[in-house]
PDB file of C-alpha atoms in Angstrom:
ATOM      1  CA  MET B   1      -2.372  -6.049 -31.687  1.00 49.00           C
ATOM      2  CA  SER B   2      -3.322  -7.039 -28.140  1.00 47.00           C
ATOM      3  CA  ILE B   3      -6.459  -9.052 -27.333  1.00 44.00           C
ATOM      4  CA  GLU B   4      -7.713  -6.157 -25.227  1.00 47.00           C
ATOM      5  CA  LYS B   5      -7.424  -3.745 -28.165  1.00 46.00           C
ATOM      6  CA  ILE B   6      -9.165  -6.172 -30.546  1.00 43.00           C
ATOM      7  CA  ILE B   7     -12.089  -6.555 -28.140  1.00 41.00           C
ATOM      8  CA  LYS B   8     -12.317  -2.812 -27.646  1.00 46.00           C
ATOM      9  CA  GLN B   9     -12.422  -2.168 -31.405  1.00 50.00           C
ATOM     10  CA  SER B  10     -15.043  -4.897 -31.894  1.00 46.00           C
ATOM     11  CA  LEU B  11     -17.299  -3.485 -29.179  1.00 41.00           C
ATOM     12  CA  THR B  12     -16.931   0.028 -30.550  1.00 44.00           C
ATOM     13  CA  LYS B  13     -17.972  -1.197 -34.010  1.00 45.00           C
ATOM     14  CA  GLN B  14     -21.030  -2.967 -32.515  1.00 42.00           C
ATOM     15  CA  PHE B  15     -22.101   0.140 -30.639  1.00 37.00           C
ATOM     16  CA  ASP B  16     -21.834   2.327 -33.712  1.00 44.00           C
ATOM     17  CA  GLU B  17     -23.777  -0.066 -35.949  1.00 43.00           C
ATOM     18  CA  THR B  18     -26.468  -1.079 -33.458  1.00 41.00           C
ATOM     19  CA  THR B  19     -29.883   0.534 -33.890  1.00 42.00           C
ATOM     20  CA  ILE B  20     -32.820   0.190 -31.589  1.00 40.00           C
ATOM     21  CA  PRO B  21     -36.416   0.468 -32.912  1.00 42.00           C
ATOM     22  CA  ASP B  22     -37.907   3.864 -32.067  1.00 41.00           C
ATOM     23  CA  GLU B  23     -40.834   2.334 -30.157  1.00 38.00           C
ATOM     24  CA  LEU B  24     -38.556   0.274 -27.920  1.00 35.00           C
ATOM     25  CA  ASP B  25     -36.215   3.228 -27.449  1.00 36.00           C
ATOM     26  CA  GLN B  26     -39.143   5.399 -26.380  1.00 36.00           C
ATOM     27  CA  ARG B  27     -40.443   2.766 -23.930  1.00 34.00           C
ATOM     28  CA  VAL B  28     -37.045   2.395 -22.336  1.00 34.00           C
ATOM     29  CA  ARG B  29     -36.648   6.150 -22.033  1.00 31.00           C
ATOM     30  CA  GLN B  30     -40.078   6.493 -20.435  1.00 34.00           C
ATOM     31  CA  SER B  31     -39.355   3.613 -18.057  1.00 33.00           C
ATOM     32  CA  PHE B  32     -36.055   5.056 -16.907  1.00 31.00           C
ATOM     33  CA  HIS B  33     -37.519   8.534 -16.560  1.00 32.00           C
ATOM     34  CA  ARG B  34     -40.205   7.070 -14.326  1.00 31.00           C
ATOM     35  CA  TYR B  35     -37.949   5.035 -12.042  1.00 31.00           C
ATOM     36  CA  HIS B  36     -34.832   7.175 -11.896  1.00 32.00           C
ATOM     37  CA  GLU B  37     -34.859  10.790 -10.683  1.00 32.00           C
ATOM     38  CA  LYS B  38     -31.576  11.569 -12.429  1.00 33.00           C
ATOM     39  CA  LYS B  39     -31.867  11.423 -16.229  1.00 33.00           C
ATOM     40  CA  GLU B  40     -28.838  10.453 -18.240  1.00 35.00           C
ATOM     41  CA  PRO B  41     -28.076  12.844 -21.131  1.00 33.00           C
ATOM     42  CA  VAL B  42     -26.206  10.109 -23.003  1.00 34.00           C
ATOM     43  CA  THR B  43     -28.151   8.493 -25.844  1.00 35.00           C
ATOM     44  CA  MET B  44     -29.895   5.278 -24.825  1.00 34.00           C
ATOM     45  CA  LYS B  45     -29.171   3.513 -28.105  1.00 33.00           C
ATOM     46  CA  LYS B  46     -25.535   2.774 -27.283  1.00 30.00           C
ATOM     47  CA  LYS B  47     -26.168   2.166 -23.592  1.00 32.00           C
ATOM     48  CA  LEU B  48     -28.789  -0.491 -24.347  1.00 31.00           C
ATOM     49  CA  VAL B  49     -26.178  -2.835 -25.802  1.00 33.00           C
ATOM     50  CA  MET B  50     -24.164  -2.698 -22.602  1.00 33.00           C
ATOM     51  CA  MET B  51     -27.230  -3.104 -20.396  1.00 33.00           C
ATOM     52  CA  GLY B  52     -28.925  -5.876 -22.353  1.00 33.00           C
ATOM     53  CA  LEU B  53     -27.662  -8.757 -20.224  1.00 30.00           C
ATOM     54  CA  VAL B  54     -28.633  -7.131 -16.943  1.00 29.00           C
ATOM     55  CA  ALA B  55     -31.866  -5.393 -17.957  1.00 28.00           C
ATOM     56  CA  ALA B  56     -34.074  -7.939 -16.212  1.00 29.00           C
ATOM     57  CA  ILE B  57     -32.220  -7.330 -12.937  1.00 29.00           C
ATOM     58  CA  ILE B  58     -32.127  -3.530 -13.167  1.00 29.00           C
ATOM     59  CA  LEU B  59     -35.685  -2.893 -14.344  1.00 29.00           C
ATOM     60  CA  PRO B  60     -38.747  -3.451 -12.157  1.00 33.00           C
ATOM     61  CA  THR B  61     -41.008  -6.324 -13.238  1.00 33.00           C
ATOM     62  CA  GLY B  62     -43.658  -4.055 -14.752  1.00 33.00           C
ATOM     63  CA  VAL B  63     -41.085  -2.232 -16.893  1.00 34.00           C
ATOM     64  CA  TYR B  64     -39.517  -5.474 -18.069  1.00 31.00           C
ATOM     65  CA  ALA B  65     -42.968  -6.781 -19.039  1.00 37.00           C
ATOM     66  CA  ALA B  66     -43.653  -3.593 -21.000  1.00 36.00           C
ATOM     67  CA  LEU B  67     -40.553  -4.145 -23.119  1.00 35.00           C
ATOM     68  CA  ASN B  68     -41.772  -7.612 -24.050  1.00 44.00           C
ATOM     69  CA  GLY B  69     -45.411  -6.774 -24.850  1.00 55.00           C
ATOM     70  CA  THR B  70     -48.058  -4.999 -22.825  1.00 81.00           C
ATOM     71  CA  SER B  71     -50.606  -6.991 -20.875  1.00 90.00           C
ATOM     72  CA  TYR B  72     -54.178  -6.521 -22.084  1.00 92.00           C
ATOM     73  CA  PHE B  73     -55.434  -6.891 -18.515  1.00 90.00           C
ATOM     74  CA  ALA B  74     -53.091  -4.207 -17.226  1.00 88.00           C
ATOM     75  CA  ASP B  75     -54.098  -1.541 -19.737  1.00 82.00           C
ATOM     76  CA  ASN B  76     -57.381  -2.133 -21.545  1.00 67.00           C
ATOM     77  CA  PRO B  77     -60.383  -3.907 -20.072  1.00 65.00           C
ATOM     78  CA  LYS B  78     -63.321  -2.227 -18.469  1.00 68.00           C
ATOM     79  CA  ASP B  79     -64.518  -3.920 -15.325  1.00 71.00           C
ATOM     80  CA  LEU B  80     -66.631  -7.000 -16.048  1.00 73.00           C
ATOM     81  CA  ASN B  81     -69.131  -7.620 -13.242  1.00 69.00           C
ATOM     82  CA  SER B  82     -66.426  -6.512 -10.763  1.00 75.00           C
ATOM     83  CA  LEU B  83     -64.137  -9.308 -11.999  1.00 81.00           C
ATOM     84  CA  VAL B  84     -61.536  -7.121 -13.748  1.00 84.00           C
ATOM     85  CA  GLY B  85     -60.847  -4.474 -11.147  1.00 86.00           C
ATOM     86  CA  GLU B  86     -57.822  -2.422 -10.212  1.00 89.00           C
ATOM     87  CA  GLU B  87     -56.299  -5.314  -8.273  1.00 91.00           C
ATOM     88  CA  VAL B  88     -56.258  -7.444 -11.444  1.00 92.00           C
ATOM     89  CA  LYS B  89     -54.715  -4.625 -13.472  1.00 90.00           C
ATOM     90  CA  ARG B  90     -52.049  -4.161 -10.803  1.00 90.00           C
ATOM     91  CA  ALA B  91     -51.168  -7.872 -10.658  1.00 93.00           C
ATOM     92  CA  ALA B  92     -51.071  -8.127 -14.465  1.00 92.00           C
ATOM     93  CA  ALA B  93     -48.776  -5.080 -14.620  1.00 91.00           C
ATOM     94  CA  GLU B  94     -46.429  -6.965 -12.286  1.00 93.00           C
ATOM     95  CA  GLY B  95     -46.105  -9.748 -14.860  1.00 94.00           C
ATOM     96  CA  LEU B  96     -48.601 -12.185 -13.315  1.00 96.00           C
ATOM     97  CA  SER B  97     -50.631 -12.786 -16.468  1.00 96.00           C
ATOM     98  CA  ILE B  98     -49.417 -15.298 -19.050  1.00 96.00           C
ATOM     99  CA  PRO B  99     -49.235 -14.770 -22.844  1.00 96.00           C
ATOM    100  CA  ILE B 100     -50.793 -17.634 -24.835  1.00 97.00           C
ATOM    101  CA  ASP B 101     -51.486 -18.312 -28.501  1.00 97.00           C
ATOM    102  CA  GLN B 102     -54.499 -20.605 -28.843  1.00 97.00           C
ATOM    103  CA  LYS B 103     -56.541 -20.458 -32.054  1.00 97.00           C
ATOM    104  CA  ILE B 104     -59.669 -22.110 -33.420  1.00 98.00           C
ATOM    105  CA  THR B 105     -60.500 -21.340 -37.058  1.00 98.00           C
ATOM    106  CA  ASP B 106     -63.499 -21.969 -39.321  1.00 98.00           C
ATOM    107  CA  GLN B 107     -65.107 -20.068 -42.204  1.00 97.00           C
ATOM    108  CA  GLY B 108     -62.046 -17.824 -42.396  1.00 97.00           C
ATOM    109  CA  ILE B 109     -62.663 -16.573 -38.855  1.00 98.00           C
ATOM    110  CA  THR B 110     -60.368 -17.292 -35.907  1.00 98.00           C
ATOM    111  CA  ILE B 111     -61.127 -17.190 -32.199  1.00 98.00           C
ATOM    112  CA  HIS B 112     -57.721 -16.228 -30.853  1.00 98.00           C
ATOM    113  CA  PHE B 113     -56.890 -16.445 -27.134  1.00 98.00           C
ATOM    114  CA  THR B 114     -53.816 -14.340 -26.361  1.00 97.00           C
ATOM    115  CA  GLU B 115     -53.506 -14.042 -22.569  1.00 97.00           C
ATOM    116  CA  VAL B 116     -54.660 -15.729 -19.369  1.00 97.00           C
ATOM    117  CA  TYR B 117     -54.804 -14.312 -15.864  1.00 97.00           C
ATOM    118  CA  ALA B 118     -55.560 -16.829 -13.125  1.00 97.00           C
ATOM    119  CA  GLU B 119     -56.075 -16.528  -9.380  1.00 97.00           C
ATOM    120  CA  ASP B 120     -57.041 -19.314  -6.987  1.00 97.00           C
ATOM    121  CA  SER B 121     -60.755 -18.648  -7.511  1.00 96.00           C
ATOM    122  CA  LYS B 122     -60.831 -16.771 -10.827  1.00 96.00           C
ATOM    123  CA  VAL B 123     -59.712 -17.167 -14.444  1.00 97.00           C
ATOM    124  CA  LEU B 124     -59.714 -14.403 -17.046  1.00 96.00           C
ATOM    125  CA  LEU B 125     -58.933 -14.948 -20.730  1.00 97.00           C
ATOM    126  CA  HIS B 126     -58.386 -12.272 -23.339  1.00 96.00           C
ATOM    127  CA  TYR B 127     -59.720 -13.156 -26.785  1.00 97.00           C
ATOM    128  CA  ARG B 128     -59.848 -11.633 -30.243  1.00 97.00           C
ATOM    129  CA  ILE B 129     -62.123 -12.798 -33.066  1.00 98.00           C
ATOM    130  CA  GLU B 130     -60.089 -12.187 -36.201  1.00 98.00           C
ATOM    131  CA  GLN B 131     -60.495 -12.169 -39.950  1.00 98.00           C
ATOM    132  CA  GLN B 132     -57.882 -13.772 -42.181  1.00 97.00           C
ATOM    133  CA  ASN B 133     -55.901 -10.515 -42.300  1.00 96.00           C
ATOM    134  CA  GLY B 134     -55.644 -10.470 -38.499  1.00 95.00           C
ATOM    135  CA  GLU B 135     -58.083  -7.597 -38.050  1.00 97.00           C
ATOM    136  CA  LEU B 136     -61.149  -7.928 -35.834  1.00 97.00           C
ATOM    137  CA  VAL B 137     -64.356  -9.164 -37.446  1.00 98.00           C
ATOM    138  CA  PRO B 138     -67.075  -6.501 -37.716  1.00 97.00           C
ATOM    139  CA  PHE B 139     -69.667  -6.271 -34.954  1.00 97.00           C
ATOM    140  CA  GLU B 140     -72.622  -7.190 -37.195  1.00 96.00           C
ATOM    141  CA  PHE B 141     -75.721  -9.369 -36.891  1.00 96.00           C
ATOM    142  CA  ASP B 142     -78.129 -11.187 -39.174  1.00 95.00           C
ATOM    143  CA  THR B 143     -81.615 -10.313 -37.910  1.00 95.00           C
ATOM    144  CA  THR B 144     -83.534 -11.848 -40.829  1.00 94.00           C
ATOM    145  CA  GLY B 145     -86.898 -13.103 -39.597  1.00 93.00           C
ATOM    146  CA  LEU B 146     -86.570 -11.467 -36.181  1.00 93.00           C
ATOM    147  CA  ASP B 147     -88.903  -8.795 -34.822  1.00 92.00           C
ATOM    148  CA  VAL B 148     -86.238  -6.403 -33.534  1.00 94.00           C
ATOM    149  CA  VAL B 149     -87.590  -4.010 -30.903  1.00 93.00           C
ATOM    150  CA  GLY B 150     -84.391  -2.388 -29.622  1.00 94.00           C
ATOM    151  CA  GLU B 151     -80.816  -3.064 -28.614  1.00 93.00           C
ATOM    152  CA  ALA B 152     -78.712  -3.722 -25.515  1.00 92.00           C
ATOM    153  CA  ASN B 153     -75.025  -2.731 -25.591  1.00 89.00           C
ATOM    154  CA  GLY B 154     -75.198  -2.892 -29.382  1.00 93.00           C
ATOM    155  CA  ASN B 155     -76.803  -6.345 -29.485  1.00 94.00           C
ATOM    156  CA  PRO B 156     -80.262  -6.559 -31.126  1.00 95.00           C
ATOM    157  CA  VAL B 157     -83.219  -7.184 -28.801  1.00 95.00           C
ATOM    158  CA  TYR B 158     -86.057  -9.073 -30.466  1.00 93.00           C
ATOM    159  CA  GLN B 159     -89.611 -10.111 -29.654  1.00 92.00           C
ATOM    160  CA  ASP B 160     -89.945 -13.815 -28.937  1.00 87.00           C
ATOM    161  CA  LYS B 161     -92.405 -15.502 -31.279  1.00 84.00           C
ATOM    162  CA  GLY B 162     -95.480 -16.822 -29.509  1.00 77.00           C
ATOM    163  CA  SER B 163     -94.564 -15.078 -26.234  1.00 76.00           C
ATOM    164  CA  GLU B 164     -96.114 -11.633 -26.193  1.00 75.00           C
ATOM    165  CA  GLY B 165     -94.166  -9.201 -24.050  1.00 77.00           C
ATOM    166  CA  THR B 166     -91.114 -11.488 -23.835  1.00 88.00           C
ATOM    167  CA  THR B 167     -87.887 -10.399 -25.501  1.00 91.00           C
ATOM    168  CA  SER B 168     -84.417 -11.906 -25.991  1.00 91.00           C
ATOM    169  CA  VAL B 169     -80.980 -10.511 -26.795  1.00 92.00           C
ATOM    170  CA  LEU B 170     -79.222 -11.847 -29.881  1.00 94.00           C
ATOM    171  CA  ASN B 171     -75.696 -12.822 -28.846  1.00 94.00           C
ATOM    172  CA  PHE B 172     -72.730 -12.010 -31.071  1.00 96.00           C
ATOM    173  CA  ILE B 173     -71.085 -15.339 -30.153  1.00 96.00           C
ATOM    174  CA  GLY B 174     -73.643 -18.114 -30.511  1.00 95.00           C
ATOM    175  CA  THR B 175     -73.610 -21.715 -29.302  1.00 92.00           C
ATOM    176  CA  SER B 176     -75.372 -24.893 -30.344  1.00 82.00           C
ATOM    177  CA  LYS B 177     -76.328 -25.602 -26.733  1.00 75.00           C
ATOM    178  CA  GLU B 178     -79.533 -23.919 -25.624  1.00 67.00           C
ATOM    179  CA  ASP B 179     -79.322 -21.962 -22.365  1.00 64.00           C
ATOM    180  CA  TYR B 180     -75.525 -22.403 -22.294  1.00 72.00           C
ATOM    181  CA  LEU B 181     -72.659 -20.041 -22.919  1.00 80.00           C
ATOM    182  CA  PRO B 182     -70.260 -21.063 -25.690  1.00 94.00           C
ATOM    183  CA  PHE B 183     -67.356 -21.385 -23.210  1.00 95.00           C
ATOM    184  CA  TYR B 184     -67.064 -23.524 -20.088  1.00 95.00           C
ATOM    185  CA  LEU B 185     -64.451 -25.085 -17.811  1.00 97.00           C
ATOM    186  CA  THR B 186     -63.934 -28.741 -16.972  1.00 97.00           C
ATOM    187  CA  ASP B 187     -61.720 -30.416 -14.386  1.00 97.00           C
ATOM    188  CA  GLU B 188     -59.213 -33.224 -14.849  1.00 97.00           C
ATOM    189  CA  SER B 189     -61.980 -35.846 -15.010  1.00 97.00           C
ATOM    190  CA  GLY B 190     -63.882 -33.918 -17.682  1.00 96.00           C
ATOM    191  CA  LYS B 191     -66.628 -32.755 -15.316  1.00 96.00           C
ATOM    192  CA  GLU B 192     -67.903 -29.227 -15.847  1.00 95.00           C
ATOM    193  CA  VAL B 193     -66.836 -26.866 -13.071  1.00 96.00           C
ATOM    194  CA  GLU B 194     -69.668 -24.888 -11.483  1.00 93.00           C
ATOM    195  CA  VAL B 195     -68.599 -21.253 -11.703  1.00 94.00           C
ATOM    196  CA  GLY B 196     -70.037 -17.869 -12.491  1.00 92.00           C
ATOM    197  CA  ILE B 197     -69.355 -16.899 -16.112  1.00 92.00           C
ATOM    198  CA  ALA B 198     -69.266 -13.487 -17.782  1.00 89.00           C
ATOM    199  CA  ASP B 199     -68.063 -12.286 -21.163  1.00 89.00           C
ATOM    200  CA  HIS B 200     -68.059  -9.122 -23.265  1.00 90.00           C
ATOM    201  CA  ASP B 201     -69.732 -10.835 -26.278  1.00 93.00           C
ATOM    202  CA  LYS B 202     -67.793  -8.546 -28.628  1.00 95.00           C
ATOM    203  CA  PRO B 203     -65.157  -9.095 -31.358  1.00 97.00           C
ATOM    204  CA  GLU B 204     -62.554  -8.519 -28.624  1.00 95.00           C
ATOM    205  CA  GLY B 205     -62.930  -8.847 -24.883  1.00 92.00           C
ATOM    206  CA  VAL B 206     -62.562 -10.972 -21.785  1.00 93.00           C
ATOM    207  CA  LEU B 207     -64.017 -14.278 -20.636  1.00 95.00           C
ATOM    208  CA  ALA B 208     -64.327 -14.459 -16.864  1.00 94.00           C
ATOM    209  CA  PHE B 209     -64.884 -17.523 -14.681  1.00 96.00           C
ATOM    210  CA  ALA B 210     -65.173 -17.094 -10.920  1.00 94.00           C
ATOM    211  CA  THR B 211     -66.188 -19.101  -7.866  1.00 94.00           C
ATOM    212  CA  HIS B 212     -67.800 -17.905  -4.640  1.00 88.00           C
ATOM    213  CA  GLY B 213     -64.512 -18.027  -2.776  1.00 83.00           C
ATOM    214  CA  PHE B 214     -63.473 -21.682  -3.170  1.00 91.00           C
ATOM    215  CA  LYS B 215     -60.352 -22.647  -5.074  1.00 96.00           C
ATOM    216  CA  LEU B 216     -60.611 -23.774  -8.658  1.00 97.00           C
ATOM    217  CA  PRO B 217     -59.293 -27.264  -9.390  1.00 97.00           C
ATOM    218  CA  GLN B 218     -56.032 -27.770 -11.250  1.00 96.00           C
ATOM    219  CA  PRO B 219     -55.657 -28.499 -14.079  1.00 97.00           C
ATOM    220  CA  LEU B 220     -58.548 -26.729 -15.793  1.00 98.00           C
ATOM    221  CA  THR B 221     -59.603 -27.079 -19.420  1.00 98.00           C
ATOM    222  CA  LEU B 222     -61.356 -24.359 -21.387  1.00 98.00           C
ATOM    223  CA  ASN B 223     -63.961 -25.812 -23.746  1.00 96.00           C
ATOM    224  CA  ILE B 224     -65.159 -23.863 -26.788  1.00 96.00           C
ATOM    225  CA  ASP B 225     -68.480 -24.688 -28.500  1.00 95.00           C
ATOM    226  CA  VAL B 226     -69.402 -21.891 -30.927  1.00 97.00           C
ATOM    227  CA  ASN B 227     -71.687 -22.263 -33.940  1.00 96.00           C
ATOM    228  CA  ARG B 228     -72.126 -18.621 -34.950  1.00 97.00           C
ATOM    229  CA  ILE B 229     -70.064 -15.437 -34.885  1.00 98.00           C
ATOM    230  CA  GLY B 230     -72.058 -12.364 -35.828  1.00 97.00           C
ATOM    231  CA  LYS B 231     -73.562 -13.082 -39.249  1.00 96.00           C
ATOM    232  CA  THR B 232     -71.436 -16.159 -39.914  1.00 97.00           C
ATOM    233  CA  LYS B 233     -72.458 -19.709 -39.048  1.00 96.00           C
ATOM    234  CA  GLY B 234     -69.722 -22.292 -38.547  1.00 97.00           C
ATOM    235  CA  ASN B 235     -68.149 -24.770 -36.198  1.00 97.00           C
ATOM    236  CA  TRP B 236     -65.603 -23.455 -33.723  1.00 97.00           C
ATOM    237  CA  LYS B 237     -65.056 -26.301 -31.294  1.00 96.00           C
ATOM    238  CA  GLY B 238     -61.976 -27.163 -29.279  1.00 96.00           C
ATOM    239  CA  GLN B 239     -60.315 -27.116 -25.888  1.00 97.00           C
ATOM    240  CA  PHE B 240     -57.020 -26.331 -24.213  1.00 98.00           C
ATOM    241  CA  ILE B 241     -55.472 -26.462 -20.742  1.00 98.00           C
ATOM    242  CA  VAL B 242     -55.631 -23.166 -18.829  1.00 98.00           C
ATOM    243  CA  ASP B 243     -52.228 -22.107 -17.500  1.00 97.00           C
ATOM    244  CA  GLN B 244     -52.667 -21.632 -13.723  1.00 97.00           C
ATOM    245  CA  SER B 245     -48.960 -21.627 -12.885  1.00 97.00           C
ATOM    246  CA  LYS B 246     -49.067 -18.074 -11.482  1.00 97.00           C
ATOM    247  CA  ALA B 247     -52.414 -18.361  -9.690  1.00 97.00           C
ATOM    248  CA  LYS B 248     -50.987 -18.352  -6.184  1.00 96.00           C
ATOM    249  CA  GLU B 249     -48.742 -15.337  -6.840  1.00 96.00           C
ATOM    250  CA  ALA B 250     -51.564 -13.443  -8.553  1.00 96.00           C
ATOM    251  CA  THR B 251     -53.928 -14.140  -5.673  1.00 95.00           C
ATOM    252  CA  GLU B 252     -51.458 -12.656  -3.196  1.00 95.00           C
ATOM    253  CA  ALA B 253     -50.646  -9.684  -5.415  1.00 93.00           C
ATOM    254  CA  ALA B 254     -54.313  -8.859  -5.942  1.00 88.00           C
ATOM    255  CA  LYS B 255     -55.137  -8.638  -2.239  1.00 85.00           C
TER     256      LYS B 255
END
């Protein structure tokens, strides 16, 4: 038997035995329907094997990113003080956010950072606060001893003791530092970077750090100092380097 015939038989066997998960098959079909006016009637499952090595060249960046996991910034977040607008979603859809897997765990609860989007003057981080089974922790509070008078975005609002008429909001993510947020950035020397900070203060959301137009230093370190999550007290402290490798590209794409 010739080499050519052996190869042909081998490829035929691979095509017949290869199966593609339904979800991936559906995404590929949707992607091709979107970017190609002419739709192929031939089943995608066999064609995928042939196209595998050249998929990254054929498919637009956004489609390729979709096959490898959808960006949270492209699809999910509501705007956060005008920091997560349409320009961010567009840049993230073009593959300019970076998947990460940074975790800090205590008391069976994990603060899990899964994605970073950085521009020259802005950093956004997607986080999830997870139970041991990987599901989000419940959005619950311990208000024992507090004079609760209302709520703001689901967070309890309570009357400050000894200050009549003054109220405070009980944060879901608490810190041991008074008048400080539980997350902050430092530069290479360890000095805290002066930026505006916003967060969703929910079991899942976005941390946002932004300047008033000046470039952020590189490298940057995210510092975590959390002593309470909802009803649970603990010690979630740590730090990691923020990946800013796509900041220049993202800045241009977001214009």
